[in-house]
PDB file of C-alpha atoms in Angstrom:
ATOM      1  CA  MET A  43      27.561 -27.693  18.674  1.00 61.00           C
ATOM      2  CA  LYS A  44      28.821 -30.887  20.012  1.00 70.00           C
ATOM      3  CA  ARG A  45      29.017 -31.165  23.667  1.00 72.00           C
ATOM      4  CA  TYR A  46      31.659 -33.913  23.861  1.00 81.00           C
ATOM      5  CA  LYS A  47      33.450 -36.078  21.453  1.00 88.00           C
ATOM      6  CA  ILE A  48      33.295 -40.046  22.513  1.00 91.00           C
ATOM      7  CA  THR A  49      36.528 -41.611  21.273  1.00 91.00           C
ATOM      8  CA  ASP A  50      37.040 -44.949  20.026  1.00 92.00           C
ATOM      9  CA  LYS A  51      38.356 -45.847  23.504  1.00 91.00           C
ATOM     10  CA  ASP A  52      35.383 -44.312  25.312  1.00 92.00           C
ATOM     11  CA  ALA A  53      32.818 -45.961  23.285  1.00 92.00           C
ATOM     12  CA  LEU A  54      32.455 -49.064  25.337  1.00 93.00           C
ATOM     13  CA  PRO A  55      32.231 -47.321  28.738  1.00 93.00           C
ATOM     14  CA  ALA A  56      29.875 -44.732  27.403  1.00 93.00           C
ATOM     15  CA  HIS A  57      27.693 -47.599  25.916  1.00 93.00           C
ATOM     16  CA  ARG A  58      27.742 -49.225  29.380  1.00 93.00           C
ATOM     17  CA  TRP A  59      26.882 -46.078  31.120  1.00 93.00           C
ATOM     18  CA  ILE A  60      23.823 -45.444  28.915  1.00 90.00           C
ATOM     19  CA  GLN A  61      22.739 -48.935  29.154  1.00 90.00           C
ATOM     20  CA  ASN A  62      23.136 -49.128  32.889  1.00 89.00           C
ATOM     21  CA  GLN A  63      20.844 -45.775  33.376  1.00 85.00           C
ATOM     22  CA  ILE A  64      18.118 -47.394  31.140  1.00 82.00           C
ATOM     23  CA  THR A  65      18.379 -50.495  33.360  1.00 80.00           C
ATOM     24  CA  LYS A  66      18.264 -48.442  36.495  1.00 79.00           C
ATOM     25  CA  GLN A  67      15.070 -46.641  35.256  1.00 71.00           C
ATOM     26  CA  GLY A  68      13.376 -49.945  34.536  1.00 68.00           C
ATOM     27  CA  GLY A  69      13.768 -49.675  30.746  1.00 62.00           C
ATOM     28  CA  TYR A  70      12.860 -45.979  30.845  1.00 61.00           C
ATOM     29  CA  PHE A  71      15.804 -43.677  30.479  1.00 65.00           C
ATOM     30  CA  PRO A  72      14.479 -40.080  30.642  1.00 65.00           C
ATOM     31  CA  VAL A  73      16.149 -38.507  27.428  1.00 61.00           C
ATOM     32  CA  ASN A  74      16.085 -34.825  25.888  1.00 59.00           C
ATOM     33  CA  SER A  75      14.753 -35.233  22.425  1.00 49.00           C
ATOM     34  CA  ILE A  76      12.719 -32.590  20.943  1.00 46.00           C
ATOM     35  CA  ASP A  77      11.476 -34.749  18.231  1.00 45.00           C
ATOM     36  CA  THR A  78       9.959 -37.636  20.420  1.00 45.00           C
ATOM     37  CA  MET A  79       7.826 -35.103  22.447  1.00 47.00           C
ATOM     38  CA  GLY A  80       8.440 -37.168  25.678  1.00 52.00           C
ATOM     39  CA  ASP A  81       8.104 -40.539  23.911  1.00 58.00           C
ATOM     40  CA  ASN A  82      11.213 -42.280  24.641  1.00 67.00           C
ATOM     41  CA  SER A  83      10.727 -45.447  22.851  1.00 70.00           C
ATOM     42  CA  GLN A  84      12.235 -44.189  19.583  1.00 75.00           C
ATOM     43  CA  ALA A  85      15.393 -43.301  21.527  1.00 77.00           C
ATOM     44  CA  HIS A  86      15.457 -46.791  23.539  1.00 77.00           C
ATOM     45  CA  ASP A  87      14.755 -48.658  20.009  1.00 79.00           C
ATOM     46  CA  THR A  88      17.702 -46.930  18.315  1.00 83.00           C
ATOM     47  CA  PHE A  89      19.898 -47.201  21.263  1.00 85.00           C
ATOM     48  CA  SER A  90      19.338 -51.011  21.315  1.00 84.00           C
ATOM     49  CA  LYS A  91      20.501 -51.401  17.822  1.00 87.00           C
ATOM     50  CA  LEU A  92      23.921 -49.634  18.441  1.00 89.00           C
ATOM     51  CA  LYS A  93      27.186 -51.450  18.609  1.00 90.00           C
ATOM     52  CA  PRO A  94      28.917 -51.095  22.016  1.00 89.00           C
ATOM     53  CA  ASN A  95      32.157 -50.186  20.106  1.00 90.00           C
ATOM     54  CA  ASP A  96      30.956 -47.801  17.589  1.00 92.00           C
ATOM     55  CA  ALA A  97      31.960 -44.465  18.843  1.00 93.00           C
ATOM     56  CA  ASP A  98      30.480 -42.416  16.126  1.00 93.00           C
ATOM     57  CA  THR A  99      27.123 -43.694  16.509  1.00 94.00           C
ATOM     58  CA  ILE A 100      27.115 -43.450  20.310  1.00 93.00           C
ATOM     59  CA  ASN A 101      28.148 -40.182  19.961  1.00 92.00           C
ATOM     60  CA  ALA A 102      25.268 -39.101  17.580  1.00 91.00           C
ATOM     61  CA  TRP A 103      22.736 -40.993  19.785  1.00 91.00           C
ATOM     62  CA  SER A 104      24.039 -38.996  22.715  1.00 90.00           C
ATOM     63  CA  GLU A 105      24.112 -35.617  21.053  1.00 89.00           C
ATOM     64  CA  LYS A 106      20.362 -36.173  20.099  1.00 87.00           C
ATOM     65  CA  HIS A 107      19.159 -37.499  23.307  1.00 86.00           C
ATOM     66  CA  LEU A 108      20.829 -36.574  26.436  1.00 87.00           C
ATOM     67  CA  ASP A 109      20.695 -33.369  28.126  1.00 86.00           C
ATOM     68  CA  LYS A 110      23.318 -31.193  29.929  1.00 87.00           C
ATOM     69  CA  ALA A 111      23.277 -32.896  33.320  1.00 88.00           C
ATOM     70  CA  GLN A 112      23.337 -36.532  31.576  1.00 89.00           C
ATOM     71  CA  TRP A 113      26.405 -35.441  29.262  1.00 90.00           C
ATOM     72  CA  LYS A 114      28.141 -34.195  32.600  1.00 92.00           C
ATOM     73  CA  LYS A 115      27.362 -37.529  34.238  1.00 92.00           C
ATOM     74  CA  LEU A 116      28.472 -39.454  31.052  1.00 93.00           C
ATOM     75  CA  LYS A 117      31.797 -37.711  30.814  1.00 93.00           C
ATOM     76  CA  ASN A 118      32.446 -38.324  34.581  1.00 94.00           C
ATOM     77  CA  SER A 119      31.846 -41.837  34.041  1.00 93.00           C
ATOM     78  CA  ILE A 120      34.073 -41.976  31.001  1.00 93.00           C
ATOM     79  CA  ARG A 121      36.891 -40.029  33.245  1.00 92.00           C
ATOM     80  CA  ALA A 122      36.533 -42.654  36.213  1.00 92.00           C
ATOM     81  CA  TYR A 123      36.891 -45.538  33.532  1.00 91.00           C
ATOM     82  CA  ARG A 124      40.155 -43.885  32.363  1.00 89.00           C
ATOM     83  CA  LEU A 125      41.310 -43.551  35.839  1.00 88.00           C
ATOM     84  CA  LYS A 126      40.669 -47.069  36.552  1.00 86.00           C
ATOM     85  CA  LEU A 127      42.553 -48.410  33.531  1.00 84.00           C
ATOM     86  CA  LYS A 128      45.670 -45.920  34.500  1.00 82.00           C
ATOM     87  CA  ARG A 129      45.579 -47.341  37.990  1.00 78.00           C
ATOM     88  CA  GLU A 130      45.572 -50.961  36.858  1.00 76.00           C
ATOM     89  CA  ASP A 131      48.431 -50.102  34.420  1.00 72.00           C
ATOM     90  CA  ASP A 132      50.271 -48.469  37.323  1.00 68.00           C
ATOM     91  CA  LEU A 133      49.725 -51.690  39.618  1.00 69.00           C
ATOM     92  CA  THR A 134      51.004 -54.077  37.064  1.00 66.00           C
ATOM     93  CA  LEU A 135      53.530 -56.033  39.302  1.00 65.00           C
ATOM     94  CA  ASP A 136      55.298 -59.306  39.390  1.00 67.00           C
ATOM     95  CA  VAL A 137      53.751 -61.643  41.686  1.00 69.00           C
ATOM     96  CA  LYS A 138      55.706 -64.195  43.471  1.00 77.00           C
ATOM     97  CA  ARG A 139      54.014 -67.082  45.401  1.00 83.00           C
ATOM     98  CA  ILE A 140      55.251 -68.583  48.580  1.00 88.00           C
ATOM     99  CA  ALA A 141      54.218 -71.559  50.383  1.00 91.00           C
ATOM    100  CA  ILE A 142      53.434 -71.231  54.123  1.00 93.00           C
ATOM    101  CA  LYS A 143      52.045 -73.589  56.887  1.00 94.00           C
ATOM    102  CA  VAL A 144      48.404 -73.076  57.618  1.00 95.00           C
ATOM    103  CA  PRO A 145      48.780 -72.141  61.112  1.00 95.00           C
ATOM    104  CA  VAL A 146      51.221 -69.285  60.076  1.00 94.00           C
ATOM    105  CA  TYR A 147      48.642 -68.095  57.234  1.00 94.00           C
ATOM    106  CA  GLY A 148      46.115 -67.987  59.951  1.00 95.00           C
ATOM    107  CA  ARG A 149      48.080 -65.703  62.334  1.00 95.00           C
ATOM    108  CA  LEU A 150      49.193 -63.568  59.227  1.00 94.00           C
ATOM    109  CA  LYS A 151      45.621 -63.357  57.998  1.00 93.00           C
ATOM    110  CA  ALA A 152      44.468 -62.468  61.545  1.00 95.00           C
ATOM    111  CA  LEU A 153      46.949 -59.797  61.706  1.00 94.00           C
ATOM    112  CA  ALA A 154      46.086 -58.509  58.457  1.00 92.00           C
ATOM    113  CA  ASP A 155      42.432 -58.173  59.431  1.00 91.00           C
ATOM    114  CA  LYS A 156      43.187 -56.519  62.588  1.00 92.00           C
ATOM    115  CA  ARG A 157      45.303 -53.947  60.880  1.00 89.00           C
ATOM    116  CA  ASN A 158      42.925 -53.483  58.005  1.00 89.00           C
ATOM    117  CA  GLU A 159      45.415 -54.444  55.502  1.00 87.00           C
ATOM    118  CA  GLY A 160      46.242 -56.934  52.799  1.00 87.00           C
ATOM    119  CA  LEU A 161      48.473 -59.954  53.412  1.00 89.00           C
ATOM    120  CA  SER A 162      51.338 -58.170  51.036  1.00 86.00           C
ATOM    121  CA  GLU A 163      51.063 -54.869  52.992  1.00 87.00           C
ATOM    122  CA  THR A 164      51.128 -56.800  56.499  1.00 91.00           C
ATOM    123  CA  VAL A 165      54.376 -58.977  55.396  1.00 91.00           C
ATOM    124  CA  GLU A 166      55.881 -55.605  54.285  1.00 88.00           C
ATOM    125  CA  HIS A 167      55.218 -54.211  57.554  1.00 89.00           C
ATOM    126  CA  LEU A 168      56.691 -57.065  59.466  1.00 90.00           C
ATOM    127  CA  LEU A 169      59.728 -56.965  57.204  1.00 89.00           C
ATOM    128  CA  SER A 170      60.359 -53.484  57.921  1.00 87.00           C
ATOM    129  CA  TYR A 171      61.082 -54.363  61.435  1.00 80.00           C
ATOM    130  CA  ASP A 172      64.253 -56.362  60.180  1.00 70.00           C
ATOM    131  CA  ARG A 173      66.173 -53.364  58.774  1.00 64.00           C
TER     132      ARG A 173
END
């Protein structure tokens, strides 16, 4: 029974997550594979041959080699990636540039740092007093 269906959009973040787990473990990612009997070299060899954008082969590899806890972490990673993309889409704004004198920039930057804000938020805050 399939645990999860990795879609074409999810293939790259899924591949990256697995690769990161292998890297974190010094090239040894603990996998759940009955036929390898604790020998992960086959799992690693087959993973290294997978194309990062091939959802079907990544899904098949994951079904064979990941345990329930690893699947859960992989799904959470994919969800986080989707959320990040959604937030980036939501934040797409038109950006305008302005020229200000260096001392003014220094004062604005110091105020932004003091308030723990970005420059734009600080300017918006200051302009709100002008209403």
